[in-house]
Short mmCIF file of C-alpha atoms and ligand atoms in Angstrom, two decimals:
data_model
loop_
_atom_site.label_atom_id
_atom_site.label_comp_id
_atom_site.label_asym_id
_atom_site.label_seq_id
_atom_site.Cartn_x
_atom_site.Cartn_y
_atom_site.Cartn_z
CA MET M 3 -3.53 72.28 71.58
CA THR M 4 0.04 73.13 70.61
CA LYS M 5 2.59 71.28 72.79
CA ALA M 6 6.37 71.79 72.98
CA CYS M 7 7.75 68.29 71.82
CA VAL M 8 11.20 66.81 71.92
CA VAL M 9 12.00 63.75 69.70
CA ILE M 10 15.12 61.92 70.62
CA GLY M 11 16.85 60.22 67.79
CA ALA M 12 16.78 61.40 64.19
CA GLY M 13 16.64 58.08 62.48
CA MET M 14 13.99 57.20 59.95
CA VAL M 15 11.52 56.73 63.02
CA GLY M 16 12.30 59.84 65.02
CA THR M 17 12.67 62.15 61.93
CA SER M 18 9.30 60.98 60.61
CA THR M 19 7.70 61.42 64.06
CA ALA M 20 8.92 64.93 64.28
CA TRP M 21 7.77 65.76 60.76
CA HIS M 22 4.21 64.46 61.65
CA LEU M 23 4.17 66.36 64.98
CA ARG M 24 5.25 69.70 63.29
CA ARG M 25 2.59 69.10 60.66
CA ARG M 26 0.03 69.03 63.47
CA GLY M 27 1.41 72.46 64.62
CA HIS M 28 3.44 71.27 67.63
CA GLU M 29 6.67 73.17 68.48
CA VAL M 30 9.11 70.41 67.92
CA VAL M 31 12.77 69.92 68.58
CA LEU M 32 14.56 66.83 67.11
CA ILE M 33 17.64 65.88 68.90
CA ASP M 34 20.44 63.58 67.79
CA ARG M 35 24.13 63.33 68.74
CA GLY M 36 24.89 62.96 65.05
CA GLU M 37 23.31 64.39 61.80
CA PRO M 38 20.02 62.84 60.86
CA GLY M 39 19.94 59.51 59.35
CA GLN M 40 23.57 58.53 60.12
CA ALA M 41 23.08 55.51 62.37
CA THR M 42 20.94 52.35 61.36
CA SER M 43 18.81 54.31 58.93
CA PHE M 44 21.94 55.17 57.06
CA GLY M 45 23.44 51.46 56.56
CA ASN M 46 20.46 49.43 55.79
CA ALA M 47 19.37 47.89 52.48
CA GLY M 48 16.98 50.85 51.62
CA LEU M 49 13.91 48.80 50.95
CA VAL M 50 10.59 50.00 51.59
CA GLN M 51 9.20 46.54 51.87
CA ARG M 52 5.49 46.55 50.94
CA GLU M 53 5.96 42.89 50.61
CA ALA M 54 6.95 42.24 54.27
CA ALA M 55 3.57 41.84 55.67
CA GLU M 56 4.60 39.01 58.01
CA PRO M 57 7.37 39.75 60.43
CA TYR M 58 10.40 37.43 60.17
CA PRO M 59 9.90 34.55 62.49
CA PHE M 60 12.47 32.50 64.36
CA PRO M 61 13.42 29.45 62.07
CA ARG M 62 10.75 26.82 62.41
CA GLU M 63 12.27 23.89 60.53
CA TRP M 64 14.51 21.65 62.65
CA ALA M 65 17.05 21.38 59.64
CA LYS M 66 17.33 25.12 59.66
CA ILE M 67 17.65 25.31 63.47
CA TRP M 68 20.42 22.77 63.34
CA GLN M 69 22.23 24.70 60.71
CA VAL M 70 22.24 27.88 62.62
CA ALA M 71 22.99 26.21 65.98
CA THR M 72 26.11 24.43 64.28
CA GLY M 73 27.25 27.58 62.62
CA GLN M 74 26.79 26.42 59.15
CA GLY M 75 25.68 29.06 56.56
CA PHE M 76 25.87 32.84 57.20
CA ASP M 77 22.33 34.10 56.88
CA ILE M 78 22.00 33.82 60.70
CA VAL M 79 25.03 33.75 62.99
CA TRP M 80 25.53 34.10 66.72
CA ARG M 81 28.20 34.92 69.04
CA ALA M 82 28.63 32.79 72.26
CA SER M 83 29.39 36.12 74.21
CA ALA M 84 25.79 37.37 73.57
CA LEU M 85 23.85 34.15 74.65
CA PRO M 86 23.79 34.71 78.47
CA HIS M 87 22.35 38.16 77.82
CA VAL M 88 19.92 37.37 75.19
CA LEU M 89 18.96 33.75 75.44
CA THR M 90 15.61 34.20 77.25
CA ARG M 91 14.58 37.07 74.78
CA VAL M 92 15.56 34.79 71.83
CA LEU M 93 13.62 31.82 73.31
CA ALA M 94 10.50 34.19 73.76
CA TYR M 95 11.14 35.19 70.15
CA ALA M 96 10.82 31.36 69.17
CA TRP M 97 7.88 31.07 71.19
CA HIS M 98 6.07 33.92 69.47
CA SER M 99 7.04 32.52 66.07
CA ARG M 100 4.92 29.51 66.40
CA SER M 101 2.55 29.40 63.55
CA ASP M 102 -0.75 30.27 65.39
CA ARG M 103 0.84 33.15 67.08
CA HIS M 104 2.73 34.32 64.34
CA ALA M 105 -0.42 34.39 62.29
CA ARG M 106 -2.09 36.62 65.07
CA LEU M 107 0.82 39.02 65.18
CA SER M 108 0.99 39.34 61.43
CA ARG M 109 -2.25 40.82 61.38
CA SER M 110 -0.91 43.70 63.51
CA TYR M 111 2.21 43.77 61.54
CA GLY M 112 0.78 43.76 58.09
CA ALA M 113 -1.68 46.59 59.03
CA LEU M 114 1.43 48.84 59.41
CA ILE M 115 3.16 47.50 56.39
CA ALA M 116 0.14 47.88 54.25
CA ALA M 117 0.49 51.76 54.80
CA CYS M 118 4.28 52.07 54.26
CA ILE M 119 4.12 53.19 50.56
CA THR M 120 1.47 55.81 50.97
CA GLU M 121 2.97 57.25 54.09
CA HIS M 122 6.52 57.39 52.50
CA GLU M 123 4.91 58.96 49.48
CA ALA M 124 3.58 61.97 51.57
CA LEU M 125 6.98 62.65 52.88
CA VAL M 126 8.95 62.04 49.61
CA ARG M 127 6.55 64.52 47.81
CA SER M 128 6.64 67.12 50.58
CA ALA M 129 10.57 66.87 50.85
CA GLY M 130 11.03 66.64 46.95
CA ALA M 131 13.04 63.56 47.14
CA GLN M 132 11.70 61.35 44.22
CA ASP M 133 15.15 61.40 42.72
CA LEU M 134 16.04 59.05 45.56
CA ILE M 135 13.43 56.43 45.01
CA ASP M 136 13.40 53.57 42.58
CA THR M 137 9.86 52.01 42.32
CA GLY M 138 10.87 48.90 40.26
CA GLY M 139 10.55 46.41 43.20
CA TYR M 140 12.96 43.70 44.18
CA ARG M 141 13.69 40.09 43.54
CA LYS M 142 14.09 37.20 45.80
CA ILE M 143 16.08 34.58 43.85
CA PHE M 144 16.13 30.79 44.63
CA ARG M 145 18.78 28.27 43.68
CA THR M 146 16.74 25.09 43.99
CA ALA M 147 13.48 24.13 42.49
CA ALA M 148 12.01 22.90 45.88
CA ALA M 149 12.79 26.28 47.55
CA PHE M 150 11.42 28.19 44.62
CA GLU M 151 8.18 26.20 44.49
CA ARG M 152 7.59 26.80 48.30
CA ALA M 153 8.35 30.40 47.87
CA ALA M 154 5.97 30.83 44.93
CA GLN M 155 3.14 29.22 46.91
CA ASP M 156 3.86 31.60 49.69
CA ALA M 157 3.98 34.60 47.58
CA GLU M 158 0.61 33.81 46.16
CA ARG M 159 -0.85 33.33 49.60
CA LEU M 160 0.69 36.63 50.70
CA ALA M 161 -0.63 38.42 47.48
CA ARG M 162 -4.13 37.25 48.25
CA ALA M 163 -4.20 38.04 51.93
CA TRP M 164 -2.50 41.41 51.75
CA GLY M 165 -2.98 42.69 48.06
CA ILE M 166 0.75 42.66 47.38
CA ASP M 167 2.00 42.75 43.84
CA ASN M 168 4.06 39.47 43.78
CA ARG M 169 5.10 38.09 40.27
CA VAL M 170 6.49 34.53 40.11
CA GLU M 171 9.43 34.32 37.40
CA ASP M 172 11.02 30.94 36.46
CA GLY M 173 14.66 30.65 35.61
CA ALA M 174 14.36 31.70 32.10
CA VAL M 175 12.29 34.80 32.76
CA LEU M 176 14.66 35.74 35.58
CA ALA M 177 17.59 35.48 33.37
CA GLN M 178 16.23 37.83 30.98
CA ARG M 179 15.02 40.31 33.49
CA GLU M 180 18.35 40.33 35.38
CA PRO M 181 20.89 39.32 32.71
CA GLY M 182 23.76 40.33 35.16
CA LEU M 183 23.16 37.23 37.20
CA GLN M 184 25.88 34.78 36.16
CA GLN M 185 24.57 31.53 37.56
CA SER M 186 21.61 29.53 36.37
CA LEU M 187 18.81 29.81 39.07
CA ALA M 188 15.59 28.05 39.78
CA GLY M 189 13.56 31.36 39.74
CA ALA M 190 12.49 34.44 41.54
CA ILE M 191 9.80 36.25 43.20
CA HIS M 192 9.51 39.89 41.95
CA HIS M 193 7.94 41.92 44.64
CA ALA M 194 6.78 44.70 42.30
CA SER M 195 5.33 47.13 44.83
CA THR M 196 8.33 47.43 46.98
CA TRP M 197 10.72 50.58 46.65
CA SER M 198 14.29 50.85 46.93
CA VAL M 199 16.12 54.00 47.96
CA LEU M 200 19.30 54.95 46.27
CA ASP M 201 20.82 56.42 49.49
CA PRO M 202 18.97 55.61 52.56
CA GLY M 203 20.79 58.22 54.90
CA ALA M 204 20.08 60.95 52.37
CA LEU M 205 16.29 60.32 52.35
CA VAL M 206 16.13 60.70 56.18
CA GLN M 207 18.23 64.10 55.55
CA ARG M 208 15.55 65.13 53.00
CA TYR M 209 12.81 64.44 55.46
CA ALA M 210 14.71 66.28 58.20
CA ALA M 211 15.35 69.29 55.88
CA ASP M 212 11.57 69.36 55.09
CA PHE M 213 10.83 69.24 58.72
CA LEU M 214 13.23 72.36 59.34
CA ALA M 215 11.70 74.11 56.47
CA GLN M 216 8.26 73.87 58.08
CA GLY M 217 9.56 75.42 61.12
CA GLY M 218 10.89 72.42 63.33
CA GLN M 219 14.26 72.60 65.10
CA PHE M 220 17.15 70.38 65.15
CA LEU M 221 19.48 70.31 68.13
CA ARG M 222 22.82 68.29 67.74
CA ALA M 223 23.38 66.94 71.25
CA GLU M 224 23.64 63.77 73.29
CA VAL M 225 20.88 63.39 75.48
CA GLN M 226 22.18 62.12 78.87
CA ALA M 227 19.14 61.81 81.05
CA LEU M 228 15.39 62.34 81.31
CA GLN M 229 13.72 64.09 84.23
CA PRO M 230 10.07 64.25 85.05
CA LYS M 231 9.00 67.57 86.23
CA ALA M 232 5.72 68.77 87.78
CA GLN M 233 4.71 70.01 83.99
CA GLY M 234 6.49 68.02 81.62
CA TRP M 235 10.19 67.03 81.25
CA SER M 236 13.69 68.28 81.67
CA LEU M 237 16.41 66.71 79.57
CA ARG M 238 19.99 66.73 80.47
CA THR M 239 21.98 67.06 77.12
CA SER M 240 25.60 67.77 76.09
CA GLN M 241 24.36 71.18 74.97
CA GLY M 242 22.45 72.08 78.38
CA LEU M 243 19.18 71.50 79.50
CA VAL M 244 16.05 71.23 77.29
CA GLN M 245 12.43 71.42 78.63
CA ALA M 246 9.44 69.96 76.98
CA HIS M 247 5.85 68.92 77.67
CA GLU M 248 6.18 65.71 75.59
CA VAL M 249 9.16 63.61 74.86
CA VAL M 250 9.24 60.83 72.24
CA VAL M 251 12.06 58.14 72.62
CA ALA M 252 13.09 57.09 69.18
CA GLN M 253 16.56 56.04 69.50
CA GLY M 254 16.36 52.75 67.67
CA PRO M 255 18.83 50.18 69.27
CA TRP M 256 19.79 52.72 71.97
CA SER M 257 16.20 53.17 73.07
CA GLN M 258 16.50 51.39 76.48
CA ASP M 259 19.57 53.40 77.42
CA LEU M 260 17.66 56.45 78.80
CA LEU M 261 14.78 54.42 80.15
CA LYS M 262 16.64 52.34 82.68
CA PRO M 263 16.69 55.04 85.28
CA LEU M 264 12.98 55.40 84.93
CA GLU M 265 12.75 51.63 85.47
CA TYR M 266 11.29 50.58 82.11
CA ARG M 267 13.11 47.39 81.01
CA PHE M 268 12.09 45.99 77.63
CA PRO M 269 13.19 42.44 76.29
CA MET M 270 14.84 44.34 73.27
CA PHE M 271 17.67 42.64 71.59
CA VAL M 272 19.57 43.35 68.56
CA LYS M 273 20.24 41.42 65.25
CA ARG M 274 23.34 43.13 63.92
CA GLY M 275 24.00 43.32 60.14
CA TYR M 276 26.93 44.77 57.93
CA HIS M 277 27.26 46.33 54.55
CA GLN M 278 29.93 46.88 52.00
CA HIS M 279 29.97 48.85 48.59
CA TYR M 280 31.52 47.56 45.47
CA GLU M 281 32.72 49.28 42.42
CA GLY M 282 32.09 46.82 39.55
CA ALA M 283 30.24 46.63 36.38
CA HIS M 284 27.57 44.34 38.03
CA ARG M 285 24.81 45.21 35.59
CA LEU M 286 22.02 44.47 38.07
CA LYS M 287 18.86 46.30 37.26
CA GLY M 288 17.33 46.16 40.77
CA PRO M 289 17.83 44.80 44.25
CA VAL M 290 18.44 41.04 44.42
CA PHE M 291 17.94 39.05 47.74
CA ASP M 292 19.73 35.59 47.45
CA ALA M 293 17.03 33.97 49.59
CA GLN M 294 18.72 30.61 50.27
CA LYS M 295 22.07 32.29 51.28
CA GLY M 296 20.82 35.30 53.13
CA TYR M 297 22.27 38.46 51.81
CA LEU M 298 21.18 41.34 49.54
CA LEU M 299 22.69 43.26 46.64
CA VAL M 300 21.25 46.68 46.07
CA PRO M 301 22.25 49.22 43.46
CA MET M 302 22.89 52.54 45.06
CA ARG M 303 24.50 55.83 44.38
CA ALA M 304 27.65 54.76 46.25
CA GLY M 305 28.00 51.56 44.33
CA LEU M 306 26.56 48.07 44.72
CA ARG M 307 25.64 47.72 48.40
CA LEU M 308 25.82 44.15 49.87
CA THR M 309 24.10 43.79 53.22
CA THR M 310 24.34 40.72 55.34
CA GLY M 311 21.62 38.79 57.28
CA ALA M 312 21.38 38.60 61.06
CA GLU M 313 24.26 38.43 63.67
CA LEU M 314 22.95 37.79 67.32
CA ALA M 315 25.46 39.69 69.21
CA LEU M 316 25.83 42.36 72.01
CA ARG M 317 25.04 45.73 70.35
CA ASP M 318 28.39 47.32 71.54
CA ALA M 319 30.63 44.14 70.93
CA ALA M 320 33.47 44.66 68.27
CA PRO M 321 32.35 44.04 64.67
CA GLN M 322 33.25 40.46 63.26
CA PRO M 323 34.18 40.45 59.53
CA THR M 324 33.33 36.83 58.92
CA GLN M 325 29.69 37.26 58.01
CA LEU M 326 30.46 40.05 55.45
CA ALA M 327 33.32 38.09 53.94
CA GLN M 328 31.21 34.87 53.50
CA ALA M 329 28.32 36.78 51.90
CA GLU M 330 30.98 38.74 49.43
CA ALA M 331 32.50 35.19 48.45
CA CYS M 332 29.07 33.89 47.51
CA ALA M 333 28.11 37.25 45.69
CA ARG M 334 31.25 36.94 43.64
CA ALA M 335 29.99 33.84 41.97
CA LEU M 336 26.57 35.41 41.16
CA VAL M 337 27.43 38.89 39.88
CA THR M 338 30.52 40.82 38.74
CA LEU M 339 31.19 42.48 42.15
CA GLY M 340 34.27 44.36 41.37
CA ARG M 341 36.55 45.67 44.36
CA PRO M 342 35.24 47.09 47.52
CA SER M 343 34.80 50.73 47.52
CA ALA M 344 36.91 53.08 49.55
CA LEU M 345 34.01 53.67 51.75
CA PRO M 346 34.49 51.55 54.89
CA ALA M 347 32.46 48.41 55.83
CA TRP M 348 29.56 49.27 58.05
CA MET M 349 27.84 47.45 61.01
CA GLY M 350 24.54 48.35 62.42
CA SER M 351 21.91 46.83 64.85
CA ARG M 352 18.17 45.99 64.11
CA PRO M 353 16.24 46.83 67.13
CA CYS M 354 13.98 43.69 67.94
CA MET M 355 11.26 42.79 70.27
CA PRO M 356 10.55 39.18 70.93
CA ASP M 357 6.96 39.50 69.64
CA MET M 358 8.25 41.19 66.45
CA LEU M 359 5.99 44.28 66.98
CA PRO M 360 7.48 47.68 67.63
CA VAL M 361 6.69 49.57 70.80
CA MET M 362 4.58 52.60 69.93
CA GLY M 363 2.48 54.65 72.31
CA PRO M 364 2.57 56.21 75.78
CA ALA M 365 4.77 55.13 78.57
CA PRO M 366 2.61 53.26 81.10
CA ARG M 367 3.88 55.27 84.17
CA HIS M 368 4.85 58.65 82.84
CA ARG M 369 2.66 61.47 81.51
CA GLY M 370 4.26 63.08 78.58
CA LEU M 371 6.59 60.33 77.70
CA TRP M 372 6.12 58.34 74.48
CA PHE M 373 7.94 55.47 72.81
CA ASN M 374 8.57 54.62 69.29
CA PHE M 375 11.21 52.01 68.76
CA GLY M 376 11.84 48.33 68.22
CA HIS M 377 10.86 48.20 64.45
CA GLY M 378 13.18 45.36 63.87
CA HIS M 379 13.93 44.36 60.28
CA GLN M 380 11.60 47.08 58.95
CA GLY M 381 12.15 50.29 60.57
CA PHE M 382 13.23 52.09 57.49
CA THR M 383 10.12 50.88 55.80
CA LEU M 384 7.87 51.81 58.91
CA GLY M 385 9.36 55.16 59.97
CA PRO M 386 6.67 57.32 58.33
CA VAL M 387 3.82 55.00 59.40
CA ALA M 388 5.11 54.94 62.97
CA GLY M 389 5.64 58.56 62.91
CA ARG M 390 2.04 59.36 61.94
CA LEU M 391 0.70 56.95 64.47
CA LEU M 392 2.60 58.39 67.26
CA ALA M 393 1.78 61.93 66.39
CA GLU M 394 -1.75 61.21 66.29
CA MET M 395 -1.73 59.74 69.82
CA VAL M 396 0.32 62.87 71.03
CA SER M 397 -2.26 65.13 69.46
CA GLY M 398 -5.27 63.20 70.82
CA GLU M 399 -6.64 62.61 67.46
CA PRO M 400 -8.22 59.14 66.46
CA GLY M 401 -5.46 57.21 64.93
CA PHE M 402 -5.56 55.96 61.60
CA LEU M 403 -4.82 52.47 62.83
CA ASP M 404 -5.71 50.93 66.23
CA PRO M 405 -2.64 51.46 68.33
CA ALA M 406 -3.36 48.84 70.96
CA PRO M 407 -1.39 46.00 69.61
CA TYR M 408 1.80 47.98 69.94
CA ALA M 409 1.30 49.28 73.31
CA ALA M 410 4.29 49.33 75.80
CA THR M 411 2.21 47.60 78.40
CA ARG M 412 2.45 44.19 76.67
CA LEU M 413 6.18 44.04 77.52
CA ALA M 414 6.97 46.39 80.45
CA SER M 415 4.86 48.18 83.13
C1 LIG J 12 22.00 45.41 57.58
C2 LIG J 12 20.62 45.94 57.64
C3 LIG J 12 19.67 46.07 56.61
C4 LIG J 12 18.39 46.59 56.85
N1 LIG J 12 17.61 46.70 55.82
C5 LIG J 12 16.43 47.28 55.84
C6 LIG J 12 15.58 47.44 54.70
O1 LIG J 12 16.04 47.33 53.65
N2 LIG J 12 14.32 47.88 55.07
C7 LIG J 12 13.94 48.35 56.17
O2 LIG J 12 12.83 48.88 56.42
N3 LIG J 12 14.66 48.19 57.40
C8 LIG J 12 15.92 47.73 57.15
N4 LIG J 12 16.76 47.52 58.34
C9 LIG J 12 16.30 48.00 59.60
C10 LIG J 12 16.28 49.35 59.77
O3 LIG J 12 17.53 49.94 59.44
C11 LIG J 12 16.01 49.98 61.21
O4 LIG J 12 14.92 49.14 61.77
C12 LIG J 12 15.92 51.33 61.32
O5 LIG J 12 16.84 52.12 60.62
C13 LIG J 12 15.67 51.84 62.82
O6 LIG J 12 15.50 53.24 62.55
P1 LIG J 12 15.42 54.07 64.05
O7 LIG J 12 15.06 55.53 63.56
O8 LIG J 12 14.55 53.31 64.95
O9 LIG J 12 16.88 53.94 64.56
P2 LIG J 12 18.39 54.79 64.05
O10 LIG J 12 18.28 54.90 62.56
O11 LIG J 12 19.34 54.03 64.64
O12 LIG J 12 18.09 56.01 64.80
C14 LIG J 12 18.33 56.24 66.08
C15 LIG J 12 19.05 57.56 66.29
O13 LIG J 12 19.06 57.91 67.71
C16 LIG J 12 20.27 58.61 67.98
N5 LIG J 12 20.47 58.42 69.34
C17 LIG J 12 20.65 57.34 70.17
N6 LIG J 12 20.83 57.58 71.44
C18 LIG J 12 20.98 59.02 71.57
C19 LIG J 12 21.23 59.91 72.66
N7 LIG J 12 21.30 59.52 73.97
N8 LIG J 12 21.26 61.28 72.34
C20 LIG J 12 20.91 61.69 70.96
N9 LIG J 12 20.72 60.82 69.97
C21 LIG J 12 20.73 59.49 70.21
C22 LIG J 12 21.19 57.83 67.00
O14 LIG J 12 22.33 58.58 66.78
C23 LIG J 12 20.42 57.58 65.88
O15 LIG J 12 20.41 58.73 64.84
C24 LIG J 12 18.11 46.99 58.17
C25 LIG J 12 19.05 46.94 59.25
C26 LIG J 12 20.23 46.36 58.96
C27 LIG J 12 21.18 46.38 60.18
#
């Protein structure tokens, strides 16, 4: 049966959800206060991470925990002002990261990741966006032999468990494959089946344009409130009232904002991150993750994009330039970085759940309300998978994956 659907949030997750709903014949309005793909899905590292079958756990080695707690390093940093608000969530994250629980959660996470390339492929083909995709994979580089050895063992384990194309390269091979790296390194893992996107925001815009070409509608408006009605929903927006049978909340890190009045409280917290572009003759052939330092360098249309690791801070607190500055100093020794481009530095927030799984499915207490948020470190990767799963649920189709592990009821009632 055709339904009138509204999707709130035109990031990678919401746009892909709208695309899949429209494909199934529903009347769909995608709403965003900005243009599609201009928030978190704009500023990320643009990797479609086929290799990320297991979600990133809270650090498990005491030495690492001590390093983060005492503010050494810059891959994970934290702001004291955030602690009273996020401490219990972060402790729950640490608890879910215990190896037995993490192994169990990884089965549900890996099932989503396993579908990421096929699901992006369907949208890329339909949207004619092949020119934005680099299928050459990406490299995690290691500075010490011990870290490289551990990573190589883990890469082989993951390759066996999840059918991922991981290739181990020693220092000499790495130097040949990436001659732009100026330091002598122990080696790299080449994740050959991962994609990198040359302009992440533009990819979301192409998917959105394809959705419009198929008869979907886009409304540029701020959604201010959600009100359940006898039949469906009424949305108060900056452009007036909008009515719908079904409403999908896909607002990324803002997904809690409209749900509080409906008394849904999720233990979401954010890991913020930064990027800056550089205009140098860097000579990198593909993306490089400096694994022991915790930042990424990704060749993009706008220049070489440097993205940082995680900053535990309040979503709306003022940006702190230190993490980006430290990563930049480190990257300067690794490659010819050049000068920062005229594009401004960017900050965004990864929407994270303590159990590392996204929330995808029906609202526990309201008919016609659906959730699709909390995709953490891999929301850009998972958008089309999440969009398909949610559209199947709204349409009453059997899901291509069992949606039970991602249900909202595990975190909120
Ligand atoms: C530094 C960094 C690097 C990253 N690298 C990667 C990567 O390489 N690969 C990967 O898979 N993931 C990566 N991520 C994570 C990824 O970017 C996010 O998980 C993903 O973009 C979330 O997508 P989304 O659609 O849920 O949210 P968003 O892209 O934030 O979209 C939410 C949308 O909702 C809109 N909105 C919010 N509230 C309202 C309202 N009231 N009314 C109207 N509109 C509203 C916003 O304007 C926004 O457009 C990275 C994140 C960061 C910060």
